[in-house]
Structure formats: structure tokens, C-alpha cells
Tab-separated table of C-alpha atoms in Angstrom:
chain	number	residue	atom	x	y	z
Z	1	UNK	CA	1.355	-0.466	18.975
Z	2	UNK	CA	4.064	-2.753	20.282
Z	3	UNK	CA	5.835	-2.776	16.898
Z	4	UNK	CA	5.483	0.923	16.095
Z	5	UNK	CA	6.160	2.205	19.602
Z	6	UNK	CA	9.569	0.615	19.371
Z	7	UNK	CA	9.941	2.167	15.937
Z	8	UNK	CA	8.963	5.560	17.287
Z	9	UNK	CA	11.726	5.437	19.850
Z	10	UNK	CA	14.208	4.697	17.083
Z	11	UNK	CA	12.844	7.547	14.942
Z	12	UNK	CA	11.192	5.607	12.123
Z	13	UNK	CA	7.386	5.917	11.927
Z	14	UNK	CA	4.487	6.095	9.572
Z	15	UNK	CA	3.288	9.279	7.968
Z	16	UNK	CA	0.259	11.399	7.385
Z	17	UNK	CA	-0.839	14.440	5.282
Z	18	UNK	CA	-3.988	16.553	5.200
Z	19	UNK	CA	-6.212	15.847	2.416
Z	20	UNK	CA	-9.541	17.276	3.216
Z	21	UNK	CA	-13.202	16.568	2.478
Z	22	UNK	CA	-16.598	15.991	4.076
Z	23	UNK	CA	-17.121	12.728	5.986
Z	24	UNK	CA	-19.689	10.061	5.188
Z	25	UNK	CA	-22.765	9.891	7.406
Z	26	UNK	CA	-22.555	7.432	10.330
Z	27	UNK	CA	-25.280	5.241	8.825
Z	28	UNK	CA	-23.329	4.815	5.579
Z	29	UNK	CA	-19.880	4.327	7.078
Z	30	UNK	CA	-18.351	0.846	6.643
Z	31	UNK	CA	-15.409	-1.060	5.144
Z	32	UNK	CA	-15.356	-0.889	1.324
Z	33	UNK	CA	-12.180	-2.383	-0.197
Z	34	UNK	CA	-8.404	-2.827	0.045
Z	35	UNK	CA	-5.640	-1.534	-2.213
Z	36	UNK	CA	-2.395	-3.456	-2.757
Z	37	UNK	CA	-1.657	-7.152	-2.634
Z	38	UNK	CA	0.860	-9.606	-1.225
Z	39	UNK	CA	1.837	-10.049	2.412
Z	40	UNK	CA	3.409	-6.632	2.848
Z	41	UNK	CA	6.899	-7.606	1.661
Z	42	UNK	CA	6.435	-7.992	-2.094
Z	43	UNK	CA	7.822	-5.938	-4.981
Z	44	UNK	CA	5.612	-6.625	-7.995
Z	45	UNK	CA	3.398	-3.939	-9.568
Z	46	UNK	CA	0.469	-3.344	-7.245
Z	47	UNK	CA	2.252	-4.993	-4.291
Z	48	UNK	CA	3.324	-2.865	-1.333
Z	49	UNK	CA	6.246	-3.242	1.046
Z	50	UNK	CA	5.857	-1.100	4.181
Z	51	UNK	CA	3.575	1.570	2.625
Z	52	UNK	CA	3.776	4.850	4.511
Z	53	UNK	CA	1.549	7.586	3.129
Z	54	UNK	CA	-1.346	8.346	0.798
Z	55	UNK	CA	-2.357	11.127	-1.597
Z	56	UNK	CA	-4.803	11.649	-4.451
Z	57	UNK	CA	-4.134	12.679	-8.055
Z	58	UNK	CA	-6.395	15.655	-8.698
Z	59	UNK	CA	-7.306	15.008	-12.332
Z	60	UNK	CA	-7.958	11.263	-12.139
Z	61	UNK	CA	-8.806	10.600	-8.491
Z	62	UNK	CA	-6.114	7.916	-8.468
Z	63	UNK	CA	-4.658	6.885	-5.114
Z	64	UNK	CA	-0.913	7.548	-4.679
Z	65	UNK	CA	0.956	5.453	-2.098
Z	66	UNK	CA	4.554	5.865	-0.939
Z	67	UNK	CA	5.912	2.311	-1.170
Z	68	UNK	CA	8.719	2.737	1.331
Z	69	UNK	CA	10.261	-0.726	1.170
Z	70	UNK	CA	10.377	-0.668	-2.628
Z	71	UNK	CA	11.622	2.956	-2.951
Z	72	UNK	CA	8.864	4.054	-5.295
Z	73	UNK	CA	5.414	5.620	-5.529
Z	74	UNK	CA	2.551	3.408	-6.682
Z	75	UNK	CA	-0.708	4.609	-8.163
Z	76	UNK	CA	-4.067	2.845	-8.034
Z	77	UNK	CA	-7.383	3.560	-9.741
Z	78	UNK	CA	-10.308	4.569	-7.497
Z	79	UNK	CA	-11.590	0.997	-7.937
Z	80	UNK	CA	-8.383	-0.363	-6.365
Z	81	UNK	CA	-6.811	-1.581	-9.626
Z	82	UNK	CA	-3.074	-0.935	-10.093
Z	83	UNK	CA	-2.283	1.782	-12.635
Z	84	UNK	CA	1.413	2.746	-12.622
Z	85	UNK	CA	4.496	3.357	-10.504
Z	86	UNK	CA	7.370	5.811	-10.601
Z	87	UNK	CA	10.713	6.199	-8.872
Z	88	UNK	CA	13.408	3.703	-7.915
Z	89	UNK	CA	16.186	3.310	-5.361
Z	90	UNK	CA	18.904	5.971	-5.420
Z	91	UNK	CA	19.834	9.516	-4.506
Z	92	UNK	CA	19.453	11.302	-7.849
Z	93	UNK	CA	16.523	13.420	-8.925
Z	94	UNK	CA	13.356	11.334	-8.975
Z	95	UNK	CA	14.914	8.489	-7.000
Z	96	UNK	CA	14.140	7.526	-3.417
Z	97	UNK	CA	15.715	6.098	-0.321
Z	98	UNK	CA	12.760	5.354	1.950
Z	99	UNK	CA	9.873	7.534	0.667
Z	100	UNK	CA	7.572	8.409	3.591
Z	101	UNK	CA	5.162	11.359	3.735
Z	102	UNK	CA	3.250	12.246	0.592
Z	103	UNK	CA	0.915	15.140	-0.227
Z	104	UNK	CA	-0.691	16.726	-3.303
Z	105	UNK	CA	-1.435	20.427	-3.755
Z	106	UNK	CA	-4.326	22.099	-5.562
Z	107	UNK	CA	-2.437	22.178	-8.864
Z	108	UNK	CA	-1.770	18.433	-8.693
Z	109	UNK	CA	1.925	18.699	-7.771
Z	110	UNK	CA	3.139	15.790	-5.628
Z	111	UNK	CA	5.438	16.219	-2.617
Z	112	UNK	CA	7.323	13.246	-1.153
Z	113	UNK	CA	9.454	13.167	1.992
Z	114	UNK	CA	12.503	11.205	0.810
Z	115	UNK	CA	13.507	10.223	4.321
Z	116	UNK	CA	16.959	8.656	4.091
Z	117	UNK	CA	18.030	11.154	1.426
Z	118	UNK	CA	16.995	13.890	3.909
Z	119	UNK	CA	14.995	15.957	1.442
Z	120	UNK	CA	11.547	16.589	-0.003
Z	121	UNK	CA	11.035	15.985	-3.710
Z	122	UNK	CA	8.355	17.716	-5.766
Z	123	UNK	CA	6.851	16.242	-8.933
Z	124	UNK	CA	4.395	17.687	-11.435
Z	125	UNK	CA	0.980	16.169	-12.215
Z	126	UNK	CA	2.721	14.250	-15.029
Z	127	UNK	CA	5.076	12.699	-12.403
Z	128	UNK	CA	8.067	14.640	-13.797
Z	129	UNK	CA	10.648	15.812	-11.229
Z	130	UNK	CA	10.487	19.548	-10.417
Z	131	UNK	CA	12.813	20.176	-7.469
Z	132	UNK	CA	14.258	18.886	-4.208
Z	133	UNK	CA	14.347	21.042	-1.077
Z	134	UNK	CA	14.724	21.131	2.687
Z	135	UNK	CA	17.454	21.032	5.308
Z	136	UNK	CA	16.688	18.642	8.156
Z	137	UNK	CA	18.452	17.840	11.402
Z	138	UNK	CA	17.033	14.315	11.442
Z	139	UNK	CA	14.942	12.287	9.024
Z	140	UNK	CA	11.967	13.923	7.288
Z	141	UNK	CA	8.973	11.655	7.720
Z	142	UNK	CA	5.361	12.864	7.831
Z	143	UNK	CA	4.279	15.526	5.360
Z	144	UNK	CA	1.132	17.600	4.864
Z	145	UNK	CA	0.132	20.190	2.265
Z	146	UNK	CA	-2.004	23.137	3.428
Z	147	UNK	CA	-4.984	24.388	1.382
Z	148	UNK	CA	-2.930	27.434	0.381
Z	149	UNK	CA	-0.033	25.272	-0.826
Z	150	UNK	CA	2.441	25.529	2.055
Z	151	UNK	CA	4.208	22.295	3.006
Z	152	UNK	CA	4.746	21.015	6.562
Z	153	UNK	CA	7.275	18.257	7.245
Z	154	UNK	CA	7.981	16.318	10.447
Z	155	UNK	CA	11.676	16.323	11.365
Z	156	UNK	CA	12.112	14.379	14.591
Z	157	UNK	CA	10.293	16.358	17.261
Z	158	UNK	CA	10.122	19.480	15.068
Z	159	UNK	CA	7.757	20.549	12.293
Z	160	UNK	CA	9.400	22.403	9.394
Z	161	UNK	CA	7.276	24.880	7.430
Z	162	UNK	CA	8.007	25.596	3.730
Z	163	UNK	CA	6.392	27.532	0.913
Z	164	UNK	CA	5.039	25.589	-2.057
Z	165	UNK	CA	8.343	26.092	-3.902
Z	166	UNK	CA	10.409	24.823	-0.982
Z	167	UNK	CA	11.548	28.058	0.651
Z	168	UNK	CA	11.857	27.649	4.446
Z	169	UNK	CA	9.476	29.740	6.547
Z	170	UNK	CA	9.663	28.551	10.145
Z	171	UNK	CA	10.022	25.639	12.559
Z	172	UNK	CA	8.004	24.766	15.652
Z	173	UNK	CA	7.594	21.947	18.138
Z	174	UNK	CA	10.621	20.463	19.847
Z	175	UNK	CA	11.298	17.783	22.470
Z	176	UNK	CA	9.411	17.751	25.746
Z	177	UNK	CA	6.049	17.038	27.344
Z	178	UNK	CA	4.673	20.573	27.552
Z	179	UNK	CA	2.161	22.272	25.298
Z	180	UNK	CA	3.473	22.409	21.741
Z	181	UNK	CA	6.214	19.847	22.415
Z	182	UNK	CA	6.605	16.173	21.493
Z	183	UNK	CA	7.750	13.377	23.791
Z	184	UNK	CA	9.618	11.532	21.060
Z	185	UNK	CA	8.925	12.433	17.443
Z	186	UNK	CA	6.028	13.813	15.436
Z	187	UNK	CA	3.859	10.973	14.105
Z	188	UNK	CA	1.145	12.087	11.754
Z	189	UNK	CA	0.472	15.503	10.211
Z	190	UNK	CA	-2.758	16.963	8.894
Z	191	UNK	CA	-3.905	20.460	7.943
Z	192	UNK	CA	-7.464	21.681	8.410
Z	193	UNK	CA	-9.515	23.936	6.131
Z	194	UNK	CA	-8.547	26.925	8.280
Z	195	UNK	CA	-4.839	26.155	7.849
Z	196	UNK	CA	-4.395	24.802	11.385
Z	197	UNK	CA	-1.835	22.007	11.709
Z	198	UNK	CA	-2.579	18.791	13.651
Z	199	UNK	CA	0.362	16.637	14.758
Z	200	UNK	CA	0.539	13.312	16.572
Z	201	UNK	CA	2.614	13.017	19.747
Z	202	UNK	CA	3.050	9.238	19.717
Z	203	UNK	CA	4.657	8.691	23.110
Z	204	UNK	CA	2.630	11.553	24.612
Z	205	UNK	CA	-0.615	9.813	23.580
Z	206	UNK	CA	-2.214	12.965	22.196
Z	207	UNK	CA	-2.777	15.074	19.109
Z	208	UNK	CA	-1.667	18.703	19.201
Z	209	UNK	CA	-3.196	21.539	17.215
Z	210	UNK	CA	-1.241	24.601	16.044
Z	211	UNK	CA	-2.047	27.634	13.937
Z	212	UNK	CA	-0.446	27.656	10.510
Z	213	UNK	CA	2.269	29.875	12.007
Z	214	UNK	CA	3.080	27.257	14.660
Z	215	UNK	CA	1.314	28.728	17.715
Z	216	UNK	CA	-0.005	26.005	20.037
Z	217	UNK	CA	-3.824	25.876	20.250
Z	218	UNK	CA	-4.821	22.753	22.228
Z	219	UNK	CA	-4.323	19.044	22.849
Z	220	UNK	CA	-6.998	16.523	21.894
Z	221	UNK	CA	-7.616	12.774	21.459
Z	222	UNK	CA	-6.321	12.288	24.994
Z	223	UNK	CA	-9.386	11.450	27.120
Z	224	UNK	CA	-12.524	9.302	27.234
Z	225	UNK	CA	-13.535	7.346	24.139
Z	226	UNK	CA	-11.208	9.536	22.093
Z	227	UNK	CA	-8.093	8.642	24.115
Z	228	UNK	CA	-5.397	7.262	21.830
Z	229	UNK	CA	-2.276	5.187	22.443
Z	230	UNK	CA	0.128	6.002	19.652
Z	231	UNK	CA	-1.528	8.444	17.211
Z	232	UNK	CA	0.055	7.518	13.924
Z	233	UNK	CA	-1.835	9.292	11.159
Z	234	UNK	CA	-4.037	12.398	10.958
Z	235	UNK	CA	-6.403	13.826	8.359
Z	236	UNK	CA	-8.886	16.694	8.625
Z	237	UNK	CA	-12.082	17.011	6.594
Z	238	UNK	CA	-13.254	20.129	4.806
Z	239	UNK	CA	-15.816	20.657	7.529
Z	240	UNK	CA	-13.247	20.214	10.294
Z	241	UNK	CA	-13.763	16.597	11.417
Z	242	UNK	CA	-10.493	15.076	12.620
Z	243	UNK	CA	-9.513	11.486	11.807
Z	244	UNK	CA	-6.722	9.772	13.754
Z	245	UNK	CA	-5.203	6.299	13.571
Z	246	UNK	CA	-4.881	4.895	17.091
Z	247	UNK	CA	-2.110	2.342	16.719
Z	248	UNK	CA	-2.164	1.105	20.315
Z	249	UNK	CA	-5.870	0.246	20.130
Z	250	UNK	CA	-5.612	-0.995	16.510
Z	251	UNK	CA	-8.333	1.319	15.249
Z	252	UNK	CA	-9.048	4.656	13.604
Z	253	UNK	CA	-11.302	7.288	15.154
Z	254	UNK	CA	-13.293	10.301	14.017
Z	255	UNK	CA	-13.611	13.448	16.154
Z	256	UNK	CA	-15.835	16.470	15.702
Z	257	UNK	CA	-14.133	19.856	15.232
Z	258	UNK	CA	-14.516	20.461	18.971
Z	259	UNK	CA	-12.580	17.247	19.672
Z	260	UNK	CA	-15.534	15.161	20.858
Z	261	UNK	CA	-15.729	11.513	19.840
Z	262	UNK	CA	-17.868	10.416	16.859
Z	263	UNK	CA	-16.901	6.802	16.200
Z	264	UNK	CA	-14.156	4.203	15.907
Z	265	UNK	CA	-13.699	1.963	12.868
Z	266	UNK	CA	-11.409	-0.765	11.594
Z	267	UNK	CA	-11.971	-2.805	14.757
Z	268	UNK	CA	-13.765	-5.838	13.274
Z	269	UNK	CA	-13.788	-7.992	10.163
Z	270	UNK	CA	-14.006	-7.287	7.328
Z	271	UNK	CA	-11.479	-4.477	7.229
Z	272	UNK	CA	-10.027	-5.070	10.697
Z	273	UNK	CA	-6.831	-3.059	11.205
Z	274	UNK	CA	-3.752	-4.761	12.632
Z	275	UNK	CA	-1.096	-2.045	12.532
Z	276	UNK	CA	-2.771	1.199	11.381
Z	277	UNK	CA	-0.495	3.978	10.195
Z	278	UNK	CA	-1.219	6.956	7.922
Z	279	UNK	CA	-4.699	7.824	6.707
Z	280	UNK	CA	-6.327	10.252	4.283
Z	281	UNK	CA	-9.710	11.238	2.831
Z	282	UNK	CA	-10.902	11.451	-0.767
Z	283	UNK	CA	-13.246	14.010	-2.302
Z	284	UNK	CA	-16.252	11.724	-1.733
Z	285	UNK	CA	-15.639	11.580	2.018
Z	286	UNK	CA	-14.210	8.058	2.193
Z	287	UNK	CA	-11.279	7.320	4.525
Z	288	UNK	CA	-8.152	5.373	3.508
Z	289	UNK	CA	-5.957	3.792	6.192
Z	290	UNK	CA	-2.577	2.123	5.721
Z	291	UNK	CA	-2.430	-1.253	7.460
Z	292	UNK	CA	1.329	-1.499	7.659
Z	293	UNK	CA	2.005	-5.163	8.438
Z	294	UNK	CA	-0.179	-6.552	5.670
Z	295	UNK	CA	1.052	-3.962	3.163
Z	296	UNK	CA	-2.389	-2.733	2.204
Z	297	UNK	CA	-4.565	0.342	2.215
Z	298	UNK	CA	-8.061	-0.132	3.669
Z	299	UNK	CA	-10.944	2.053	2.484
Z	300	UNK	CA	-13.935	2.920	4.706
Z	301	UNK	CA	-16.978	5.103	4.136
Z	302	UNK	CA	-20.055	5.098	1.952
Z	303	UNK	CA	-19.898	2.459	-0.810
Z	304	UNK	CA	-22.632	4.320	-2.705
Z	305	UNK	CA	-20.660	7.561	-2.863
Z	306	UNK	CA	-19.319	8.465	-6.330
Z	307	UNK	CA	-15.776	7.368	-7.105
Z	308	UNK	CA	-13.158	10.122	-7.434
Z	309	UNK	CA	-12.530	12.371	-9.251
Z	310	UNK	CA	-15.551	14.231	-7.935
Z	311	UNK	CA	-17.555	16.783	-9.864
Z	312	UNK	CA	-17.212	20.264	-8.341
Z	313	UNK	CA	-20.363	21.734	-6.846
Z	314	UNK	CA	-21.288	25.356	-6.177
Z	315	UNK	CA	-23.735	26.309	-3.443
Z	316	UNK	CA	-24.877	29.500	-1.742
Z	317	UNK	CA	-24.349	31.747	-4.780
Z	318	UNK	CA	-25.386	35.294	-3.778
Z	319	UNK	CA	-24.411	38.936	-4.155
Z	320	UNK	CA	-23.896	41.674	-1.560
Z	321	UNK	CA	-25.453	44.207	-1.594
Z	322	UNK	CA	-28.532	42.849	-3.394
Z	323	UNK	CA	-29.109	46.273	-4.965
Z	324	UNK	CA	-25.749	47.511	-6.253
Z	325	UNK	CA	-25.104	51.268	-6.430
Z	326	UNK	CA	-23.650	52.086	-9.866
Z	327	UNK	CA	-19.869	52.287	-9.724
Z	328	UNK	CA	-19.692	50.855	-6.208
Z	329	UNK	CA	-18.096	47.578	-5.188
Z	330	UNK	CA	-20.273	44.480	-5.042
Z	331	UNK	CA	-19.244	40.989	-3.969
Z	332	UNK	CA	-20.332	37.590	-5.242
Z	333	UNK	CA	-20.209	34.892	-2.566
Z	334	UNK	CA	-20.311	31.113	-3.007
Z	335	UNK	CA	-19.198	27.819	-1.477
Z	336	UNK	CA	-17.279	24.974	-3.163
Z	337	UNK	CA	-17.063	21.314	-2.227
Z	338	UNK	CA	-13.435	21.232	-3.431
Z	339	UNK	CA	-10.745	23.406	-5.010
Z	340	UNK	CA	-11.848	24.527	-8.467
Z	341	UNK	CA	-11.433	27.211	-11.128
Z	342	UNK	CA	-14.470	29.462	-11.013
Z	343	UNK	CA	-15.875	31.791	-13.668
Z	344	UNK	CA	-18.727	34.245	-13.097
Z	345	UNK	CA	-20.468	35.677	-16.175
Z	346	UNK	CA	-22.892	38.607	-16.213
Z	347	UNK	CA	-25.295	38.225	-19.134
Z	348	UNK	CA	-24.941	40.911	-21.783
Z	349	UNK	CA	-21.831	42.324	-20.114
Z	350	UNK	CA	-19.071	39.724	-19.892
Z	351	UNK	CA	-17.134	37.578	-17.437
Z	352	UNK	CA	-15.147	38.462	-14.351
Z	353	UNK	CA	-11.548	37.170	-14.334
Z	354	UNK	CA	-11.385	33.435	-13.636
Z	355	UNK	CA	-10.668	32.757	-9.965
Z	356	UNK	CA	-9.053	29.769	-8.263
Z	357	UNK	CA	-11.572	28.957	-5.561
Z	358	UNK	CA	-10.903	26.741	-2.586
Z	359	UNK	CA	-13.044	24.236	-0.716
Z	360	UNK	CA	-15.392	26.184	1.536
Z	361	UNK	CA	-16.466	29.840	1.417
Z	362	UNK	CA	-15.219	32.133	-1.371
Z	363	UNK	CA	-15.851	35.673	-2.562
Z	364	UNK	CA	-15.111	37.717	-5.683
Z	365	UNK	CA	-15.639	41.485	-5.773
Z	366	UNK	CA	-15.998	43.874	-8.710
Z	367	UNK	CA	-16.713	47.528	-9.499
Z	368	UNK	CA	-16.396	47.310	-13.261
Z	369	UNK	CA	-16.535	44.531	-15.846
Z	370	UNK	CA	-14.045	44.827	-18.702
Z	371	UNK	CA	-13.353	48.371	-17.546
Z	372	UNK	CA	-16.967	49.482	-17.762
Z	373	UNK	CA	-19.314	50.473	-14.963
Z	374	UNK	CA	-22.635	48.667	-15.070
Z	375	UNK	CA	-25.523	50.963	-15.951
Z	376	UNK	CA	-28.666	50.986	-13.846
Z	377	UNK	CA	-30.904	48.047	-14.610
Z	378	UNK	CA	-31.527	44.354	-14.017
Z	379	UNK	CA	-28.796	41.724	-14.569
Z	380	UNK	CA	-28.349	37.968	-14.382
Z	381	UNK	CA	-25.119	36.300	-13.239
Z	382	UNK	CA	-24.086	32.690	-13.854
Z	383	UNK	CA	-21.346	30.807	-12.000
Z	384	UNK	CA	-19.571	27.620	-13.122
Z	385	UNK	CA	-16.712	25.758	-11.413
Z	386	UNK	CA	-14.285	23.401	-13.125
Z	387	UNK	CA	-12.036	20.804	-11.486
Z	388	UNK	CA	-10.674	17.372	-12.353
Z	389	UNK	CA	-11.743	17.935	-15.974
Z	390	UNK	CA	-15.385	18.196	-14.857
Z	391	UNK	CA	-17.739	21.185	-14.704
Z	392	UNK	CA	-20.296	21.968	-12.034
Z	393	UNK	CA	-23.946	22.647	-12.681
Z	394	UNK	CA	-24.609	26.289	-13.515
Z	395	UNK	CA	-25.977	28.418	-10.697
Z	396	UNK	CA	-27.733	31.697	-11.477
Z	397	UNK	CA	-28.913	34.780	-9.635
Z	398	UNK	CA	-30.530	38.080	-10.520
Z	399	UNK	CA	-29.474	41.451	-9.177
Z	400	UNK	CA	-30.156	45.120	-9.771
Z	401	UNK	CA	-27.853	48.085	-10.281
Z	402	UNK	CA	-29.357	51.336	-9.017
């Protein structure tokens, strides 16, 4: 806290973005491994110098880390092994001057807050430069990508809201100690499954929640066991659990969606945190925390959980109404564990148009299939989801047209 509080007052802090997933059970939650090597000031492949933010490559499950001190992005396998790096010092396309916040959207595009170049850069899943965007009054730091693709960027005490292609939408926040304001600068950004934005107020010792449009909702992490001193990174799970790095107490905490305390971690060896900054979650529910001074990323969770990328899963497949009047609209409903492309096929008839489903509840309605109304009779539907190059198990249901 003593190091980063001083940094906060000089407007240079660690970042966060909102990757989302379900948390590990309390019984399974423990330190797993570290990513990166060296003493936090090295420049070789796999060595990190002042890492700032974390994201995940959709197709491979690789861990992406903004390596601020080395002006590059490094990529690690889910096992922790170094894979590749991209970017170098400079101001041209694809170059960085202090990369901070990092986020990945559902299509695998990578967004990086290029702080000292005062811009956000977007890269494709193949790491090729797409565009730069943003006008900032200060230094863009923390960054989070919403489930729908919008991008939120911390700019001093303000949060700037952009579309996925970089068009500005709105700004909210501002200096102050009131609801929806920040005492110094925004430190940590995360977006929940409902699109709500969570932002750390470092000097205000709280986390603030906003709607996606920037309307203040509440303050949390500011009392009891959940009280933080210097929130420095925020991530929200797919079921709404909120994870916060508490720099002043040298720990990370988990809160339920209602803000009540679940647990603290990173407080003891192995995996003790010294200077916790940004954090994120993978598709298996494990939590990754940047330990700034040692230049490493610490992983916590369930060591028996599958390594990313995770196979998509479909649950709760049903149709409403159960008996479909001929020519009337019916709706298939289902839940996904992560974003995936979904195809529903009706045996003997054909498939509905492929749909990009999101983590959580989804629905797809139809009146006709390939332009034809279903005749009265019994039918069987099959649903399959595909993500990360993997397919889900097939789920089936029977329904009747009357």
C-alpha cells in the first residue's frame, strides 16, 4: 500500500479488466502456481518488469500480460510456460509506451491501454494491429471489456465508455468524495455479467458500482471483513461474485453479489502477495493476481479444475410453450458457461440460424424454419455450442406442434 498509494497520488497505478467466470468452491481454493520469472525488473522472454494487467486468449486459453516496464505484451501457456511476446517501445501502430490495462472481447480481439501514448490499441486474435482510438485528458490506465463488447477505460478520476470499434459513447465519474466520484483516480475496473461497471476508488477505500450507462448504484468493500485499503484490481465472475485486490492489507478478497465477504487469499505462503495489483479470472474459475514488486502473476483456485481453454457447456435446454401452436412463435431457452456459437437443429426439418450466445441465460425464437411452418406433430431438437475450437455435449428435447 505504501508504494502504490504514493503512486496513486501521482496518477500511475495498476490496472484491472472484467473477465468473468464462476468461482472455485471454498474447499478447493488455494495457491496453484506463478507466471513470469526474475525479480520484477528483467527483460528476457518470460520475465516481467512491472506487469500491469491480465487477459486470456479465447482460442488457446493463454494468459496475456501487459509488461509495462518492457513495453510489450507477453503470453503464457495455461501451465505457466512462456509462449510469445509482441510489441516494443515506440509510438507507431503496434508499439507501446507503458502498456497498462488489457482486455479481450468475445471474438478474441485484444485491447490495450497504451498509457503514455494516450490511446487504446486494438489487436486481432492473431496479434495484428487493427486500430488505435480514444481522446483522454490524462493517462489511460485500467481497462475492462463488457460482455457485449463495449470498452471502459480509466482516465484519471473519469471512466470513458467506448463501443467495440472505439467510438466514444459517454464519460462518468469525476473528482470528489461523493457517490459516483473518486478521491484521486480510478484504480481497477471490472464489468459484471449484467453489464454493471465496478471501479476502485483507491484513496476513498471503496469500490463503486455503476450501470453500464454510468449511473451510480452503490459503494461496497468498505466495511467489516470486506473493508479495503487501496482497491487496486477488480474482476467479476459470471455468477456475480466480486474479486478485489486490497493493496493496503496485501491480500485479495472475494465478495458475494450482495457485497458480503466470502474470503481473503494471498495472505500466507506459498503464494503470499506483497504488492497486489490487477487480477482476473479464467474460464475454469481460477483467479490470477499480479504481484507487482516481484514481477509475477500468482494463480489461485482449484488445482484439479481443467486448464483453459474450457469446453463450452449447455444446460437448461427447454422450449416455451411446450406445445407449440402451428405458425406461432416458440422460444428455445438455454444457459452457457461461456460465450459460444450455438446451433439448434430440429430433426427432419433443419437448423435455426447460428447464434452467438453469451455466458448465462440465452433465448432463440422462431416461427418458421427455412421459411416453412412446422406441421402438427412430434419433433426433436438438438443444441450444440462451439467455443475455443471445442464443441459441447449435445443436449436434446422433444416438443409437439399442435
